[in-house]
PDB file of C-alpha atoms in Angstrom:
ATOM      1  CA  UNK A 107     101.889  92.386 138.852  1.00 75.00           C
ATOM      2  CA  UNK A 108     102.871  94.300 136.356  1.00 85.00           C
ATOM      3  CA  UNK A 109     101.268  94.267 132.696  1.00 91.00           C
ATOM      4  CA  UNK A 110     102.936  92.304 130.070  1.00 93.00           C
ATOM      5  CA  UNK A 111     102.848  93.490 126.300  1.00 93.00           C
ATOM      6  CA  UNK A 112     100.602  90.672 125.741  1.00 90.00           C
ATOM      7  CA  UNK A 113      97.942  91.803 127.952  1.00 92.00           C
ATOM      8  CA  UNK A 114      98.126  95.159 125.910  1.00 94.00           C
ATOM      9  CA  UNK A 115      97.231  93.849 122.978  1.00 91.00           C
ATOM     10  CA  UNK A 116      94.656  91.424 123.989  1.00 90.00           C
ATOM     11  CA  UNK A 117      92.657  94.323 125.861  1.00 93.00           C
ATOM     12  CA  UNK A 118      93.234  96.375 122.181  1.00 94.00           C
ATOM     13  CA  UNK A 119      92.459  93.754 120.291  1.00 90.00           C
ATOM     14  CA  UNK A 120      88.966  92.698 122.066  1.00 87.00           C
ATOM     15  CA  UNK A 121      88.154  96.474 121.629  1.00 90.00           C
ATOM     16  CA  UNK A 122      88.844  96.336 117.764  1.00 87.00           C
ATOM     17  CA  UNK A 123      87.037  93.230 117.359  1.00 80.00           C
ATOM     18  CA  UNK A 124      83.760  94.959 119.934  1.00 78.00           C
ATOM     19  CA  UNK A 125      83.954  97.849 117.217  1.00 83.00           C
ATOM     20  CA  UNK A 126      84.888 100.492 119.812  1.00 88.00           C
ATOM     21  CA  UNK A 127      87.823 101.276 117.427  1.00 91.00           C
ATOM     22  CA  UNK A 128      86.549 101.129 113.762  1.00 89.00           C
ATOM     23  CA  UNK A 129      88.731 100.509 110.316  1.00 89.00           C
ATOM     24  CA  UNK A 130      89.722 104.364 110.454  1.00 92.00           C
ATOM     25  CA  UNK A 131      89.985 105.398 113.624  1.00 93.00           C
ATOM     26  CA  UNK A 132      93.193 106.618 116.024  1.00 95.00           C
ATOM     27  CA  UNK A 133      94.335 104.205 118.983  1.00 96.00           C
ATOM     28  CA  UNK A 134      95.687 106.748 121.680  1.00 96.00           C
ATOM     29  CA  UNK A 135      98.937 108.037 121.697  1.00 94.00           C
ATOM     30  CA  UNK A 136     102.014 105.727 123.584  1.00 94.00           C
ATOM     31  CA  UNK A 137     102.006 108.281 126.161  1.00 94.00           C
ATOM     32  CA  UNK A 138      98.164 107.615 126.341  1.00 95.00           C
ATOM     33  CA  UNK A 139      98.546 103.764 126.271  1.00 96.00           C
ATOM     34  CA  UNK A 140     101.065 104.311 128.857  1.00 96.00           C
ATOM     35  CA  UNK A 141      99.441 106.238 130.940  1.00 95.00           C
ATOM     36  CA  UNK A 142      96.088 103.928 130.484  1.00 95.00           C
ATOM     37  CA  UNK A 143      97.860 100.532 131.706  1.00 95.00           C
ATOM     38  CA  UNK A 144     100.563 102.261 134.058  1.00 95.00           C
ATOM     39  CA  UNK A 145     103.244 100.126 131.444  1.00 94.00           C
ATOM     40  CA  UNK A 146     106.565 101.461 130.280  1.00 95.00           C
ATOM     41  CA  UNK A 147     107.351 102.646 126.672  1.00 95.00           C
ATOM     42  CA  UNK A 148     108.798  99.503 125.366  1.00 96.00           C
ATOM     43  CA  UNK A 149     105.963  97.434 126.876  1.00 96.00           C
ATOM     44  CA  UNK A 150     103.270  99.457 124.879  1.00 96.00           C
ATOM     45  CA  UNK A 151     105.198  99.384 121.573  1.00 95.00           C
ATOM     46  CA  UNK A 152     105.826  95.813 121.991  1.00 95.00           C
ATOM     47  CA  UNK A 153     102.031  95.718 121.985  1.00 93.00           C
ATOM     48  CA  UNK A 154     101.222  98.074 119.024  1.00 95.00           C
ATOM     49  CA  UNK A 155     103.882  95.755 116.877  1.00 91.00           C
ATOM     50  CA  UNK A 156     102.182  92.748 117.790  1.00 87.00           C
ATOM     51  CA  UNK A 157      98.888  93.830 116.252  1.00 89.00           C
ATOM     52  CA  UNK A 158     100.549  95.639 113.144  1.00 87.00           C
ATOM     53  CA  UNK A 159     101.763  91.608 112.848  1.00 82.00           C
ATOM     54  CA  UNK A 160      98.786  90.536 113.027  1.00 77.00           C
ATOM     55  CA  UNK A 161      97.334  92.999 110.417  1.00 79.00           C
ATOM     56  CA  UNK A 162      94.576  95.089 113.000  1.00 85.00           C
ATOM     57  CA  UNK A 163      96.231  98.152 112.809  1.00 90.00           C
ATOM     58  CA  UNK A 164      98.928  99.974 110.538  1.00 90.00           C
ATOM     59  CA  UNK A 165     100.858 102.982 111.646  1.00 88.00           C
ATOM     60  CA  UNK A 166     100.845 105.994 109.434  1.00 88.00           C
ATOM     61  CA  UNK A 167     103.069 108.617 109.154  1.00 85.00           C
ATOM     62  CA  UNK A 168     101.981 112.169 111.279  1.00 83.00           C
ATOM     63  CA  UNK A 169      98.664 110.308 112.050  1.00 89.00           C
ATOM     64  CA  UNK A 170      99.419 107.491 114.381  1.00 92.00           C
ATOM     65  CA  UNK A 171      98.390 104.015 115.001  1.00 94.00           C
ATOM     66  CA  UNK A 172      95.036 103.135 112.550  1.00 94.00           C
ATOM     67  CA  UNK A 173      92.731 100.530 112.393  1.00 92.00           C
ATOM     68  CA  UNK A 174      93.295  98.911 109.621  1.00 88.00           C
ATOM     69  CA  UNK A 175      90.913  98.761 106.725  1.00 84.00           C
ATOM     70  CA  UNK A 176      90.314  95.079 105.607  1.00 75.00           C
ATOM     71  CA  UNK A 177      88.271  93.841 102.642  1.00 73.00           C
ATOM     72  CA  UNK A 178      85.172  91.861 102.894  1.00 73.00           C
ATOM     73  CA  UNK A 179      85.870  88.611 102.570  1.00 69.00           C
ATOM     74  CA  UNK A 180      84.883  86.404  99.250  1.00 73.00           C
ATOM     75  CA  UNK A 181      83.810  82.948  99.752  1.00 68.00           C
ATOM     76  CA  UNK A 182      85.327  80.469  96.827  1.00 71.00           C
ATOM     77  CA  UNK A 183      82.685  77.488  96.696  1.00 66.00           C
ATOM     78  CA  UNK A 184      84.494  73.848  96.781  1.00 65.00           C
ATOM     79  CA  UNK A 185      81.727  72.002  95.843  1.00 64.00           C
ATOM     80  CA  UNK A 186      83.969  69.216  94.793  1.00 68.00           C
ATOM     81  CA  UNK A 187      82.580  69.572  91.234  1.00 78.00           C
ATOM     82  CA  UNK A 188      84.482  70.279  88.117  1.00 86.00           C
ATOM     83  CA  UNK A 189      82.786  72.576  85.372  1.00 86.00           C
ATOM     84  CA  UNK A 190      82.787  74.010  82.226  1.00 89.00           C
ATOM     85  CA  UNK A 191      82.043  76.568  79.830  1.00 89.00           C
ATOM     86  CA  UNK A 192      82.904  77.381  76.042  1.00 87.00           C
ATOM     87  CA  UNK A 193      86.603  78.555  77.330  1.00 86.00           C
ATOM     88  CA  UNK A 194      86.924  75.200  79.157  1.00 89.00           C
ATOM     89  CA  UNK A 195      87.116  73.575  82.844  1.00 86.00           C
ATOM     90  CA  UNK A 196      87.054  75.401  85.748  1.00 85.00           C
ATOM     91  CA  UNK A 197      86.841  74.938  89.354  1.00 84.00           C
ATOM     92  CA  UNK A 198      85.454  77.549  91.141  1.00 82.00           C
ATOM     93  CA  UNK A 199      82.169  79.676  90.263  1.00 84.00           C
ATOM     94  CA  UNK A 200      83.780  82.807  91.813  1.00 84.00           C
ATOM     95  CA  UNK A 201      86.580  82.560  89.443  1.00 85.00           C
ATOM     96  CA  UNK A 202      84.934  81.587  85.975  1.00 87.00           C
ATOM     97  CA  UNK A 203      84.740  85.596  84.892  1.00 91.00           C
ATOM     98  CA  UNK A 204      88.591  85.898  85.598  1.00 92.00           C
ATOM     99  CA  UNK A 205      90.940  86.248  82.907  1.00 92.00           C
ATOM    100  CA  UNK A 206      94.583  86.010  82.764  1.00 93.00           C
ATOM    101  CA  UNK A 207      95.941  89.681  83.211  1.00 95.00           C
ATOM    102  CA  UNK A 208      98.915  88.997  81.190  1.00 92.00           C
ATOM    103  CA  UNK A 209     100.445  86.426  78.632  1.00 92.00           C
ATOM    104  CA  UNK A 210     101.794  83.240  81.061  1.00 93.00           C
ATOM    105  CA  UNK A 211     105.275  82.979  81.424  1.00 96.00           C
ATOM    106  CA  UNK A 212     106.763  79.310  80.562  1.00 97.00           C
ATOM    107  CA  UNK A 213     110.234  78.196  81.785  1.00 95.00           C
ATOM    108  CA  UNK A 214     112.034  74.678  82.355  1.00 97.00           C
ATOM    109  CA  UNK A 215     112.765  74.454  85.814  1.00 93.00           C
ATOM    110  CA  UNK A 216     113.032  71.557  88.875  1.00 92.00           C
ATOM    111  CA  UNK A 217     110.128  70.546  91.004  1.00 93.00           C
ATOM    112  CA  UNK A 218     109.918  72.394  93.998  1.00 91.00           C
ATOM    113  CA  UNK A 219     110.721  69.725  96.814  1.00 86.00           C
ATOM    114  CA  UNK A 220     107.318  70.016  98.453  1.00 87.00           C
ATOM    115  CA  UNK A 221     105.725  69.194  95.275  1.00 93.00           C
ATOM    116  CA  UNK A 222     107.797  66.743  94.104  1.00 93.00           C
ATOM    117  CA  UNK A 223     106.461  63.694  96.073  1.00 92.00           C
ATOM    118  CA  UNK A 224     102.763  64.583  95.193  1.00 94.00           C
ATOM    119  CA  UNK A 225     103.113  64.568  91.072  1.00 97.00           C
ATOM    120  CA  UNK A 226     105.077  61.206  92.061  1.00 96.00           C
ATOM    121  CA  UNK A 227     108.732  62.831  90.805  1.00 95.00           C
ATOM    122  CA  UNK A 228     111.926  62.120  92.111  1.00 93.00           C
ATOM    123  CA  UNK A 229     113.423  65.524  94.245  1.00 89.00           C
ATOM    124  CA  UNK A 230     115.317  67.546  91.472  1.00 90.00           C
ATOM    125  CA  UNK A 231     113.005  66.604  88.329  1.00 95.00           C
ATOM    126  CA  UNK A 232     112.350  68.830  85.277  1.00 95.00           C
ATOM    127  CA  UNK A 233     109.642  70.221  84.740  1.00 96.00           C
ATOM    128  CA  UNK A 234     107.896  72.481  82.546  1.00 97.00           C
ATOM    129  CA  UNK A 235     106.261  75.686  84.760  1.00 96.00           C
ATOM    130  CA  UNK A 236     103.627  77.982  83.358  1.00 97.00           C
ATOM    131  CA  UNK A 237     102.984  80.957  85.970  1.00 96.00           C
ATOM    132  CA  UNK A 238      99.551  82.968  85.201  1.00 96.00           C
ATOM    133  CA  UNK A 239      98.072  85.975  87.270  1.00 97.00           C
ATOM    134  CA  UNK A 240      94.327  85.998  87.087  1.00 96.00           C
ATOM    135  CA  UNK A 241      92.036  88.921  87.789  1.00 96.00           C
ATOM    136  CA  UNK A 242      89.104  91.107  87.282  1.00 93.00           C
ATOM    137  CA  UNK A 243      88.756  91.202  83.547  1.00 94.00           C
ATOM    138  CA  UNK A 244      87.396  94.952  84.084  1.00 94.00           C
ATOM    139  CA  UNK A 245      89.206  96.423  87.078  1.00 95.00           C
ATOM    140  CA  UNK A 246      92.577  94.567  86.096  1.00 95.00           C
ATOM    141  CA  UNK A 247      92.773  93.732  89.615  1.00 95.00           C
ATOM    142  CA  UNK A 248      94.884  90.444  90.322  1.00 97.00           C
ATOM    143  CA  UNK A 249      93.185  87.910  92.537  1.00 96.00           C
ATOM    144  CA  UNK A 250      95.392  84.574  92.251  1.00 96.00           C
ATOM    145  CA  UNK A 251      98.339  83.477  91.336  1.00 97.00           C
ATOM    146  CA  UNK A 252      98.047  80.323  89.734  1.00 97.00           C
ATOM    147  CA  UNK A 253     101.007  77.955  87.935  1.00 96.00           C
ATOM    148  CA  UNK A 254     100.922  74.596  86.638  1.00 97.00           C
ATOM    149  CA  UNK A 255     103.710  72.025  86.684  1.00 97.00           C
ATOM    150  CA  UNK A 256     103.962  69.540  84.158  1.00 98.00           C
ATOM    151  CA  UNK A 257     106.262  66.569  84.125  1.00 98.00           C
ATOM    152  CA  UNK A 258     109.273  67.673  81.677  1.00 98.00           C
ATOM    153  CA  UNK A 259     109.202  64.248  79.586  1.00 97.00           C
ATOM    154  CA  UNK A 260     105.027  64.749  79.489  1.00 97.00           C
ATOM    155  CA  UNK A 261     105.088  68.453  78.061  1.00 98.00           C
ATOM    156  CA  UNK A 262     108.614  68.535  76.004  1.00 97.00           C
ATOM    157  CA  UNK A 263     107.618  69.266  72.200  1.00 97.00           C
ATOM    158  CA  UNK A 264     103.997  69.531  72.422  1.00 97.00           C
ATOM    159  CA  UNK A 265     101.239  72.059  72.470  1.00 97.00           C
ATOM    160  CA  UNK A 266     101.760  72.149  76.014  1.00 97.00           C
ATOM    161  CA  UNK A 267     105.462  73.996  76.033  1.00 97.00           C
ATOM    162  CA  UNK A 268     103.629  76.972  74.025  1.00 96.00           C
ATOM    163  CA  UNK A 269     102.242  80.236  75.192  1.00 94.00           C
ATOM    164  CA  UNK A 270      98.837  79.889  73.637  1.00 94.00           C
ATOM    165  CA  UNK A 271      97.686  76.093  74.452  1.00 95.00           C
ATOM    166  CA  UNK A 272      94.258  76.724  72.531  1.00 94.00           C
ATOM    167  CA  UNK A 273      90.679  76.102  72.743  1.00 93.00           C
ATOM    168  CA  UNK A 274      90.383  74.468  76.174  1.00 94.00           C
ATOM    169  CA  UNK A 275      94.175  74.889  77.569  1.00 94.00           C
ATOM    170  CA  UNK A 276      96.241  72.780  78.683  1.00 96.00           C
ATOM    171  CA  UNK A 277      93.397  69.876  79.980  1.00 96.00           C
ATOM    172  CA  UNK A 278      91.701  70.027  76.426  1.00 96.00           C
ATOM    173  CA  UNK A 279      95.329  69.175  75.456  1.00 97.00           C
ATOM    174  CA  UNK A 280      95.913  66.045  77.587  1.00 97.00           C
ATOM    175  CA  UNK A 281      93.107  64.745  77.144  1.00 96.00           C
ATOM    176  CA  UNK A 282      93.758  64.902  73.602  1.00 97.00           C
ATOM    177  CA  UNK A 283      96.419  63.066  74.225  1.00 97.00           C
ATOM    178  CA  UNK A 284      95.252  60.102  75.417  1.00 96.00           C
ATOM    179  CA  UNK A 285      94.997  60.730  79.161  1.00 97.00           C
ATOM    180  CA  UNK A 286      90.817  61.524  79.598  1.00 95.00           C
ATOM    181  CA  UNK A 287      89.203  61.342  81.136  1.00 95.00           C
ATOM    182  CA  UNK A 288      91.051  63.244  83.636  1.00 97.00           C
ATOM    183  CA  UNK A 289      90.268  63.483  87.684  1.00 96.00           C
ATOM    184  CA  UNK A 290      91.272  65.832  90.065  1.00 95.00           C
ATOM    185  CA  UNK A 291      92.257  66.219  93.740  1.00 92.00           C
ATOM    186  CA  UNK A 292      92.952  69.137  95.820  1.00 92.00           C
ATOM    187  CA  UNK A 293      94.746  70.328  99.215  1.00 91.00           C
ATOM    188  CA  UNK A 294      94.384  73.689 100.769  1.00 91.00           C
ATOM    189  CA  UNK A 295      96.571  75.147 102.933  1.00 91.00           C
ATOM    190  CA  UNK A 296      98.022  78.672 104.055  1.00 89.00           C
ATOM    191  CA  UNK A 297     101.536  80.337 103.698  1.00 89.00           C
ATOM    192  CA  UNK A 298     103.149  83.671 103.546  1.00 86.00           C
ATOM    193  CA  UNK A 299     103.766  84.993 100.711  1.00 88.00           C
ATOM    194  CA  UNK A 300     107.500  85.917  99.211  1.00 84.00           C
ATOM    195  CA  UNK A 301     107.949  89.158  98.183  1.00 80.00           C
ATOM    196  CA  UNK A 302     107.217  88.942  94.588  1.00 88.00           C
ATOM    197  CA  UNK A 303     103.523  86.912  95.122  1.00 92.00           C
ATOM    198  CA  UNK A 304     103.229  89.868  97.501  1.00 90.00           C
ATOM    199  CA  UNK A 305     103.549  92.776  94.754  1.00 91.00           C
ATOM    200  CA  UNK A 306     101.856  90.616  92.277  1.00 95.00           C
ATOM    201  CA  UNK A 307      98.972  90.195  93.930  1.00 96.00           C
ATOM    202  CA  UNK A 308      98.699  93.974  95.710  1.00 94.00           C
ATOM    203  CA  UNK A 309      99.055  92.805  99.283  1.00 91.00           C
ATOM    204  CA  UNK A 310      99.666  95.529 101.773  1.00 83.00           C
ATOM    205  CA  UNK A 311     103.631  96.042 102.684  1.00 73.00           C
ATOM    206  CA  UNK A 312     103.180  96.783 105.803  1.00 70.00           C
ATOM    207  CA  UNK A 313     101.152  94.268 107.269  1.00 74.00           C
ATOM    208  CA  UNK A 314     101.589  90.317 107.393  1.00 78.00           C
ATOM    209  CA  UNK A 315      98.929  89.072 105.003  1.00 87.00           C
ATOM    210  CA  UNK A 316      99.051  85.005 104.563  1.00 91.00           C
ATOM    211  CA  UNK A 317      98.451  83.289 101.315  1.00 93.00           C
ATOM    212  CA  UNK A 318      95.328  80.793 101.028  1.00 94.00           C
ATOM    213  CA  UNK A 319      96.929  77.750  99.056  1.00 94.00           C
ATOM    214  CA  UNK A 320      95.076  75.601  97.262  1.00 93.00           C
ATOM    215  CA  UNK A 321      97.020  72.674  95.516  1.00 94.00           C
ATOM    216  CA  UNK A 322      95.146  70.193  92.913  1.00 95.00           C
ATOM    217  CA  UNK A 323      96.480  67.560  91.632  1.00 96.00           C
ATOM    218  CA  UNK A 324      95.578  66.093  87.744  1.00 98.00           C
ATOM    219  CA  UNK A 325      95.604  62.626  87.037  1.00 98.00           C
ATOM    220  CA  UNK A 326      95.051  60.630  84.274  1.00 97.00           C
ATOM    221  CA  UNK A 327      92.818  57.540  83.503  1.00 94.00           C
ATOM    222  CA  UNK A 328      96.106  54.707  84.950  1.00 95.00           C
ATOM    223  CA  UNK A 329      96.339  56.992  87.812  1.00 95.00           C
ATOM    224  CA  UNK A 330      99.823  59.261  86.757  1.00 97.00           C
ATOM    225  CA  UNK A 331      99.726  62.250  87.799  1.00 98.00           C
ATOM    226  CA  UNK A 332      99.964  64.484  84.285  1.00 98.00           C
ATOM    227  CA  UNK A 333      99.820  68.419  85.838  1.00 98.00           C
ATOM    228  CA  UNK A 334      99.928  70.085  89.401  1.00 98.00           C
ATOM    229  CA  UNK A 335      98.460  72.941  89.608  1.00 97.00           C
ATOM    230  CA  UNK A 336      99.344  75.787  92.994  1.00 96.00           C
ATOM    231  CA  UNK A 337      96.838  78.589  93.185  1.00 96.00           C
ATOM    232  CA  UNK A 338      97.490  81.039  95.886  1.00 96.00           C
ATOM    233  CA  UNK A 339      95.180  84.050  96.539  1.00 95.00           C
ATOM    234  CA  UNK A 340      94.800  86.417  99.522  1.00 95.00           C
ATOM    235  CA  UNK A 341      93.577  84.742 102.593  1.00 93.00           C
ATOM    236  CA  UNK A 342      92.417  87.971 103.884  1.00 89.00           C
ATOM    237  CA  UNK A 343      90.113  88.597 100.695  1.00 91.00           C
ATOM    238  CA  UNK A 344      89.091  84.676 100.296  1.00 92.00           C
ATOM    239  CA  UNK A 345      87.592  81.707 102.525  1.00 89.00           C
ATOM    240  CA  UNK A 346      86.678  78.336 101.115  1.00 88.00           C
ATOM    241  CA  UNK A 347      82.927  77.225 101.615  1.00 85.00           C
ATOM    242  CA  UNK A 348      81.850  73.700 101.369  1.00 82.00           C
ATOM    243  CA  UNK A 349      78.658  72.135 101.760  1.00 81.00           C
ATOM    244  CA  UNK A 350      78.200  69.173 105.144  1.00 80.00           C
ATOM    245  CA  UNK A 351      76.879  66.200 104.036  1.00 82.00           C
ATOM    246  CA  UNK A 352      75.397  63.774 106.695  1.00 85.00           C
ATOM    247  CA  UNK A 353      77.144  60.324 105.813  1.00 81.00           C
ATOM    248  CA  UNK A 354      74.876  57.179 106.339  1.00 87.00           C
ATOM    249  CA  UNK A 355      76.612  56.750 109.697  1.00 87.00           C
ATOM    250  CA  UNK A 356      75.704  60.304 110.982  1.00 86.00           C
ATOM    251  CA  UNK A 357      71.844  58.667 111.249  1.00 80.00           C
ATOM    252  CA  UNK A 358      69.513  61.165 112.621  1.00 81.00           C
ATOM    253  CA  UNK A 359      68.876  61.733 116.159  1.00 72.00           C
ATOM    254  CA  UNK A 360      65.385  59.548 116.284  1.00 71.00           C
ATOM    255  CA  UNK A 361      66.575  56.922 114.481  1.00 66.00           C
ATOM    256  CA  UNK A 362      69.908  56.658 116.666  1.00 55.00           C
ATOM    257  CA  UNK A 363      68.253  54.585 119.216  1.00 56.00           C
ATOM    258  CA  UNK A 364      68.283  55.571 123.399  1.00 53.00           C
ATOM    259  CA  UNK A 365      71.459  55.740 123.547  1.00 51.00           C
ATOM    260  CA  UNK A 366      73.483  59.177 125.491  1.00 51.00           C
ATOM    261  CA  UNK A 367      76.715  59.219 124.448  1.00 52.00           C
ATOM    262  CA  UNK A 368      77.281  62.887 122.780  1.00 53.00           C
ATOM    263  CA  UNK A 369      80.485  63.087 120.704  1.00 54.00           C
TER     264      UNK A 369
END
């Protein structure tokens, strides 16, 4: 039977991931590959595409099919805690030393469809959208995206709609405004990026890099919601850790009585 593409690749792959190709090093030449599974030319570059999809290897001009080099990964903590320091609440421990690389951009625009049903908005609402890009305050590097969407009729005419929200940003602000305390809830999720969240945030061209998502939600103290907030980062740079806890019905195994039923 002869060997499909797929086959390829998973024999490639399994020797990436065994480290007998390293971030660096050459695959073999087609004719080598061909040779090596007795496949045809399209078979084997229907292979070698497959991982450049999948980000394992990138070809390079006069050099050939590489391994790709890949970043260690960064764990963002979720401990399903809010904090806060003298510049005001934050999320994630990771994050706190970021800084916004440039001013935030603020337009009027609608609420995209798959947001519109979670900040409780009919499809085609205004809203008011501030887009940031946060990063390494040193390097200048970006690592998120992050914009906020606040309800048009919520933000119109107040501190809000401006560049510079002040001491605290833009939670200091509703609070202020009657809507503390505030309370959060959050989503995460994966996506590809467009082209622009792709430049903005450095991802490779030439390989398929997906976006980790991570949605939160603001409410106020009567439950509406008062700001949405979509942070995307690279999924290949950043994993979200969470700490297990054992719920009173997960009882330990001495005190679960005799019986063997394994779930």
């Amino acid at each position: 039977m002869p060997v499909s593409y797929r086959d390829i690749a998973a024999d490639l792959r399994q020797q990436i991931s065994e480290g007998r190709y390293m971030p660096g090093d050459k695959l073999p030449m087609l004719t080598e590959l061909q040779a090596q599974y007795g496949a045809g030319y399209q078979t084997v570059r229907s292979a070698i595409s497959l991982l450049e999809q999948e980000g394992l290897v990138v070809a390079v001009r006069r050099r050939g099919t590489i391994v790709r080099e890949r970043p260690e990964k960064r764990r963002i903590t979720r401990s399903r805690q809010v904090f806060r320091d003298e510049i005001g609440y934050y999320f994630d421990p990771t994050a706190q030393p970021w800084v916004a690389l440039e001013p935030p951009t603020l337009r009027w625009g609608i609420v995209p469809v798959d947001l519109a049903a979670l900040m409780g908005l009919p499809t085609g609402s205004e809203v008011l959208v501030r887009d940031r890009v946060m990063g390494d305050p040193e390097s200048r590097e970006p690592k998120q995206l992050a914009t906020s969407y606040l309800p048009a009729d919520l933000a119109r005419g107040t501190r809000l709609a401006e560049a510079d929200t002040g001491p605290g940003g833009i939670y200091d602000r509703l609070e202020e405004m009657g809507h503390s305390p505030l309370r959060w809830s959050e989503g995460v999720s994966a996506r590809m990026p467009s082209p622009e969240e792709a430049e903005a945030l450095h991802l490779p061209a030439d390989v398929g890099v997906p976006l980790l998502r991570v949605v939160r939600v603001t409410t106020s103290s009567n439950g509406e919601v008062v700001e949405l907030n979509d942070t995307r980062m690279s999924a290949e740079e950043f994993e979200i850790g969470y700490t297990i806890r054992r719920h009173a019905s997960a009882r330990l195994a001495d005190d679960a009585g005799d019986g063997d039923d394994d779930h």
